[in-house]
PDB file of C-alpha atoms in Angstrom:
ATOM      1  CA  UNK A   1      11.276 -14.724  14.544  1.00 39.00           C
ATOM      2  CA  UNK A   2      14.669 -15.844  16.308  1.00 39.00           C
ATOM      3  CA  UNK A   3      18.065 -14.853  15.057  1.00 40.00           C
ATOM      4  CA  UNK A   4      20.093 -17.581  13.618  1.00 39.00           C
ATOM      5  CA  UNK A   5      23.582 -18.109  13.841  1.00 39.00           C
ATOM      6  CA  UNK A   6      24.609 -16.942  10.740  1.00 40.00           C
ATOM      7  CA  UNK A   7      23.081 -13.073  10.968  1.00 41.00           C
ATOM      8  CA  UNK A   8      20.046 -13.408   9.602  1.00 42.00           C
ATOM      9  CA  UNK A   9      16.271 -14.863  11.171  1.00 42.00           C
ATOM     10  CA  UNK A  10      14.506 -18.011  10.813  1.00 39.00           C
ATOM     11  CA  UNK A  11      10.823 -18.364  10.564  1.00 43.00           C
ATOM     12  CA  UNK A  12       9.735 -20.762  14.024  1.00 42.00           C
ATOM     13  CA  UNK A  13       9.286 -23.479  11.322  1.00 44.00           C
ATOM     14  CA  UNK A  14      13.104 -23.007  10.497  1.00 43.00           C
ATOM     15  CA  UNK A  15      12.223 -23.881   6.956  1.00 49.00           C
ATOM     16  CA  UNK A  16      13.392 -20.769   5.764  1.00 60.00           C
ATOM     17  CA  UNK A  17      16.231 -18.094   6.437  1.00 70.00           C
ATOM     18  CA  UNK A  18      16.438 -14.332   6.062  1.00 61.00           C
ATOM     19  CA  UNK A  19      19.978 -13.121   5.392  1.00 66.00           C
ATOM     20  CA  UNK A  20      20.371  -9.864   6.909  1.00 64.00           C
ATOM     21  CA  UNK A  21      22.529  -7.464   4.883  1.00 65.00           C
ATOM     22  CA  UNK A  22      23.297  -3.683   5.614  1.00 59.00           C
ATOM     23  CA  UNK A  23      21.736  -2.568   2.207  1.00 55.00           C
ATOM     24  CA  UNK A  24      18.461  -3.660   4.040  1.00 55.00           C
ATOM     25  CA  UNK A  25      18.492  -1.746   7.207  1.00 53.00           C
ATOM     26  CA  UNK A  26      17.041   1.294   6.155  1.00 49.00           C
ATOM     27  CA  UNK A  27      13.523  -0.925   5.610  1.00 56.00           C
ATOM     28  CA  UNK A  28      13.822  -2.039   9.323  1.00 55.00           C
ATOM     29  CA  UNK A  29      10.649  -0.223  11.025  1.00 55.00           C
ATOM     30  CA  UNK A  30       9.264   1.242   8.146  1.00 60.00           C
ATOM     31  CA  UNK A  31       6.042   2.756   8.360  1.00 58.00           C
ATOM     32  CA  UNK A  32       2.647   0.848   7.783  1.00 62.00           C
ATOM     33  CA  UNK A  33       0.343   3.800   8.223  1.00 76.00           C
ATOM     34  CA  UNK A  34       0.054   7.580   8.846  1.00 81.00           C
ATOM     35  CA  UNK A  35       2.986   7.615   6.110  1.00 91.00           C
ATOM     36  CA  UNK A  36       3.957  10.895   4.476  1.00 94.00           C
ATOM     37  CA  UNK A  37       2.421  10.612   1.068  1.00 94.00           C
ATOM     38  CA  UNK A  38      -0.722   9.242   2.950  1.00 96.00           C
ATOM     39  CA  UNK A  39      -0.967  11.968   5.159  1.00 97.00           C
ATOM     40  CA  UNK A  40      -0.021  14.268   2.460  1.00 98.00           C
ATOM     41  CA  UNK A  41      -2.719  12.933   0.355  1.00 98.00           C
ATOM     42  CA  UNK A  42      -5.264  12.873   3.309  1.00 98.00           C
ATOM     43  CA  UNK A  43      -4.560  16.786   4.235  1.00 98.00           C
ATOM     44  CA  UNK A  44      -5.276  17.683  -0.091  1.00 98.00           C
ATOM     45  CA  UNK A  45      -8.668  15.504   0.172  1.00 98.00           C
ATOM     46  CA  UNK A  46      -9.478  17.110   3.098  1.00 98.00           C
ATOM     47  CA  UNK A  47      -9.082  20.917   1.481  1.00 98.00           C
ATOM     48  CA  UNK A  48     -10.812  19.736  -1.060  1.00 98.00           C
ATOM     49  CA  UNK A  49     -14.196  19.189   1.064  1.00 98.00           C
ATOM     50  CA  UNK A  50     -13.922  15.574   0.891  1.00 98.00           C
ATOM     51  CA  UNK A  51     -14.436  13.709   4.772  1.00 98.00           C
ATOM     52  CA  UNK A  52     -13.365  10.298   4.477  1.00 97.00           C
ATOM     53  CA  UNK A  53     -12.928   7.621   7.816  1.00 97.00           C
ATOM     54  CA  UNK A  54      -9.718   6.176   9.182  1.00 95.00           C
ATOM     55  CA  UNK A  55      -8.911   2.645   9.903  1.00 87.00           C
ATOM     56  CA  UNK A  56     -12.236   0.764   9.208  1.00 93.00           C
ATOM     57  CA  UNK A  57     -11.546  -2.726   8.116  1.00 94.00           C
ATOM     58  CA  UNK A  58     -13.931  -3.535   5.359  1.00 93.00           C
ATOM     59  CA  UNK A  59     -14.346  -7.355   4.942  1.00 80.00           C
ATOM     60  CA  UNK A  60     -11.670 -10.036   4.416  1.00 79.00           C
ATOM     61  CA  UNK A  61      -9.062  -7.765   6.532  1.00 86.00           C
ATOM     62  CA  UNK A  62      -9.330  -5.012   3.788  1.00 91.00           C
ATOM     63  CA  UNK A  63      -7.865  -2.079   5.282  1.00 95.00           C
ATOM     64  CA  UNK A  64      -8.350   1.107   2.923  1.00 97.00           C
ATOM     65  CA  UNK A  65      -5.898   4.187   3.594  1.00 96.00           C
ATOM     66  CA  UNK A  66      -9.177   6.321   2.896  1.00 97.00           C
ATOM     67  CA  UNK A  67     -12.859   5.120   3.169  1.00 97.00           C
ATOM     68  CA  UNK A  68     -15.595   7.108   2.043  1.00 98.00           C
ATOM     69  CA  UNK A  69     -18.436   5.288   3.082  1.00 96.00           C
ATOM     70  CA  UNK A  70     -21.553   6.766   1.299  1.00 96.00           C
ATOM     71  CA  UNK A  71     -20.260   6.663  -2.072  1.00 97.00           C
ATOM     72  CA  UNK A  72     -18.410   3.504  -1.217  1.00 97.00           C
ATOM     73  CA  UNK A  73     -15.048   4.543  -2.460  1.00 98.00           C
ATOM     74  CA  UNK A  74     -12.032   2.846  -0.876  1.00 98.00           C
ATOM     75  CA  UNK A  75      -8.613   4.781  -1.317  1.00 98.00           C
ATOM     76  CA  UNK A  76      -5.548   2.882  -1.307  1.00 97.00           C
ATOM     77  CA  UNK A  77      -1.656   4.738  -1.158  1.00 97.00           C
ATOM     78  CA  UNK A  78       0.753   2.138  -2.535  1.00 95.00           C
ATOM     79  CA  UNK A  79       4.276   2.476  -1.752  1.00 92.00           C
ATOM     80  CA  UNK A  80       6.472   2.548  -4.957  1.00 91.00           C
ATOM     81  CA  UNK A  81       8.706  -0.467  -3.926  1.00 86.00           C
ATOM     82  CA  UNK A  82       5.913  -2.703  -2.087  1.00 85.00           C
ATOM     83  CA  UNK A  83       3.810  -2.998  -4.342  1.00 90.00           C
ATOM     84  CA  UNK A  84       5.780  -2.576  -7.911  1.00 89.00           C
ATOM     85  CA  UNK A  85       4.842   0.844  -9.313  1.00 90.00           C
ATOM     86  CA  UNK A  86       5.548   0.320 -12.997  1.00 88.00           C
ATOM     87  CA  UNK A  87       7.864   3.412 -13.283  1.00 90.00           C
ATOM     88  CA  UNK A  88      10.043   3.269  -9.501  1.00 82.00           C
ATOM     89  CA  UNK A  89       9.043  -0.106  -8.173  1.00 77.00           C
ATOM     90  CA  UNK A  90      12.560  -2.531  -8.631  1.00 78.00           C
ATOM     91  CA  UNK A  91      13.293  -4.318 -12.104  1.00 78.00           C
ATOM     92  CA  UNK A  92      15.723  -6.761 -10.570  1.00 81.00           C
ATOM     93  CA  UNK A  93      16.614  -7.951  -7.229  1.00 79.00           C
ATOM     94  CA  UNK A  94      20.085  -8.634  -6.309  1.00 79.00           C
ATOM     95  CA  UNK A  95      21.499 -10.222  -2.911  1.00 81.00           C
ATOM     96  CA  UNK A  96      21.460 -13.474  -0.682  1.00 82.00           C
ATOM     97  CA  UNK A  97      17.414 -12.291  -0.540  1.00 79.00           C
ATOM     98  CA  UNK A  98      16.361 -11.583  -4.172  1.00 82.00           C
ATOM     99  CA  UNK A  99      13.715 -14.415  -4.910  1.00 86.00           C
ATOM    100  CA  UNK A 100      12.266 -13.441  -1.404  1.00 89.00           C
ATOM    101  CA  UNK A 101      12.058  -9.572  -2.519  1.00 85.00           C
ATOM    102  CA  UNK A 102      10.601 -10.672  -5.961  1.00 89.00           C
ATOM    103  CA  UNK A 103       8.520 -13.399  -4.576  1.00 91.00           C
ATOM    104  CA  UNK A 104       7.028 -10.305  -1.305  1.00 91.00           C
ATOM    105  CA  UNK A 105       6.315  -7.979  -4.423  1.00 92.00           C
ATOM    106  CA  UNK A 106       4.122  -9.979  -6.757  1.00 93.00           C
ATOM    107  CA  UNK A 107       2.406 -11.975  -3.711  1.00 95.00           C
ATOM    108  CA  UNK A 108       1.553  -8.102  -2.637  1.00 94.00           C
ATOM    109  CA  UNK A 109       0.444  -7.489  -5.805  1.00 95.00           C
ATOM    110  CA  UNK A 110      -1.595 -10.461  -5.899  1.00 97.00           C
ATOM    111  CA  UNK A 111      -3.253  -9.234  -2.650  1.00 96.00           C
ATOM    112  CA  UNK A 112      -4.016  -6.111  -4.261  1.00 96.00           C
ATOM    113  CA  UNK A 113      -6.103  -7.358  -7.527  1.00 97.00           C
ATOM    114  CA  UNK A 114      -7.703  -9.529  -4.917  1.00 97.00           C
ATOM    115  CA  UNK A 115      -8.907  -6.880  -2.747  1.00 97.00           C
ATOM    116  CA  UNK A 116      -9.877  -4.537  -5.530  1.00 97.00           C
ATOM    117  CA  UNK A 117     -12.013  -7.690  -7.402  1.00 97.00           C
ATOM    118  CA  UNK A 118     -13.308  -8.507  -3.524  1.00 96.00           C
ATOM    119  CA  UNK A 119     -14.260  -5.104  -3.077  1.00 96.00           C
ATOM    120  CA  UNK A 120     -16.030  -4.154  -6.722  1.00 96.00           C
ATOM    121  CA  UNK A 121     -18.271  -7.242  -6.251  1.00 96.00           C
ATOM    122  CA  UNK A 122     -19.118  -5.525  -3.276  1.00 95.00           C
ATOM    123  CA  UNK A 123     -20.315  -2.515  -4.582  1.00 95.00           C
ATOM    124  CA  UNK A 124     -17.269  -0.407  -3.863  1.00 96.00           C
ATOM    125  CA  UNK A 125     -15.344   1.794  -6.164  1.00 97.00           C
ATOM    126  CA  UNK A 126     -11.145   1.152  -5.667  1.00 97.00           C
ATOM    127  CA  UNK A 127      -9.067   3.880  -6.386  1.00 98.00           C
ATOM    128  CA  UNK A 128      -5.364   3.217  -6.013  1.00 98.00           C
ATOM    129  CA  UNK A 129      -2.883   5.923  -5.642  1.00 98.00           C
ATOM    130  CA  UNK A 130       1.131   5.572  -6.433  1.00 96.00           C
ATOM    131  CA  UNK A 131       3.406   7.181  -3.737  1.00 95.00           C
ATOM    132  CA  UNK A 132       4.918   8.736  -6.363  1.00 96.00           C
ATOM    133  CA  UNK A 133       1.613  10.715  -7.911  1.00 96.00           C
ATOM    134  CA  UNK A 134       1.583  12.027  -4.332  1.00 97.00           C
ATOM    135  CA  UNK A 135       5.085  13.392  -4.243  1.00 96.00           C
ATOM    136  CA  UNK A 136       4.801  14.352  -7.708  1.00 97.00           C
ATOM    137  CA  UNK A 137       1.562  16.554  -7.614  1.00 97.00           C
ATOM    138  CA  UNK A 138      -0.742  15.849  -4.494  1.00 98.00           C
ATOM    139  CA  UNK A 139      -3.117  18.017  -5.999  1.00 98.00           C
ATOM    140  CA  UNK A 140      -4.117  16.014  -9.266  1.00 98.00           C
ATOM    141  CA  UNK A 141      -4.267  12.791  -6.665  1.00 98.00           C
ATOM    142  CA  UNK A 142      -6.705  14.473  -4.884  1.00 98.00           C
ATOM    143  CA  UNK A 143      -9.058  15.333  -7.397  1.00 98.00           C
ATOM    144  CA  UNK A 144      -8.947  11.748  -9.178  1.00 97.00           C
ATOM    145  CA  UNK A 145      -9.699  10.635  -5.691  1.00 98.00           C
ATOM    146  CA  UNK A 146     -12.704  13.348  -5.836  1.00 98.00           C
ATOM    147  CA  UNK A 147     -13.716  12.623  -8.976  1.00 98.00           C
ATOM    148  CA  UNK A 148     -14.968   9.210  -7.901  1.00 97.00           C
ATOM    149  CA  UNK A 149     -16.509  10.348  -4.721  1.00 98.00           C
ATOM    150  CA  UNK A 150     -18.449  12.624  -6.004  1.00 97.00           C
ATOM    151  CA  UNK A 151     -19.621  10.532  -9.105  1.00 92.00           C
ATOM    152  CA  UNK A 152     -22.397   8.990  -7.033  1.00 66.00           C
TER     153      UNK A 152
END
């Protein structure tokens, strides 16, 4: 990305610009992995007796938080705002960026009913956890996520 003249960044194609804005700093850097509800998540599975593997890509760049590969369960910890929890995720955009917000959400939901289709054809169970059931009660997220390890 290069800056452009007017603040914000242009893709190399310059077809498109990003208008930086100082509501959107605080998402400069964010975290990909090893984020707090993840690792919060990982320490409750791990109490719980589960062992699970880190960072295995499973096929089509499918990247599981949490991979249990025996019982082929894939664990996934969805941020509220990137990927649109029902209850937290944003209703409405506003800003010189708001289609590109809306349009980053559903294309990452899109990717996400994707992967889980990709992956049940495979043979693997999905089980997708909220940020927000993490912070809520890490507990009961650990024990759906045992529930369908242990099923097998």
């Amino acid at each position: 990305m290069t800056n452009s003249s007017d603040g914000g960044s242009t893709p190399h194609d310059g077809t498109h610009t990003w208008v930086a804005t100082a509501q959107g700093s605080h998402l400069r850097g964010r975290r990909t992995r090893n984020t707090v509800p993840e690792m919060a998540l990982r320490r409750a599975v791990h109490a719980l007796g589960l062992r699970f593997r880190l960072g295995r890509t499973l096929f089509n760049r499918s990247r599981p938080d949490l991979v249990f590969p025996g019982p082929r369960v894939a664990v996934f910890v969805n941020g509220c705002f990137w990927h649109g929890c029902p209850q937290h995720g944003p209703s409405r955009f506003r800003g010189p960026n708001a289609g590109r917000w809306a349009t980053k959400i559903s294309t990452n939901q899109a990717r996400d009913q994707r992967i889980d289709n990709e992956l049940t054809e495979a043979g693997w169970r999905v089980v997708r956890v909220w940020e927000c059931e993490v912070r809520r009660e890490v507990g009961e997220a650990a024990r759906r996520v045992a529930i369908e390890v242990r099923a097998r």
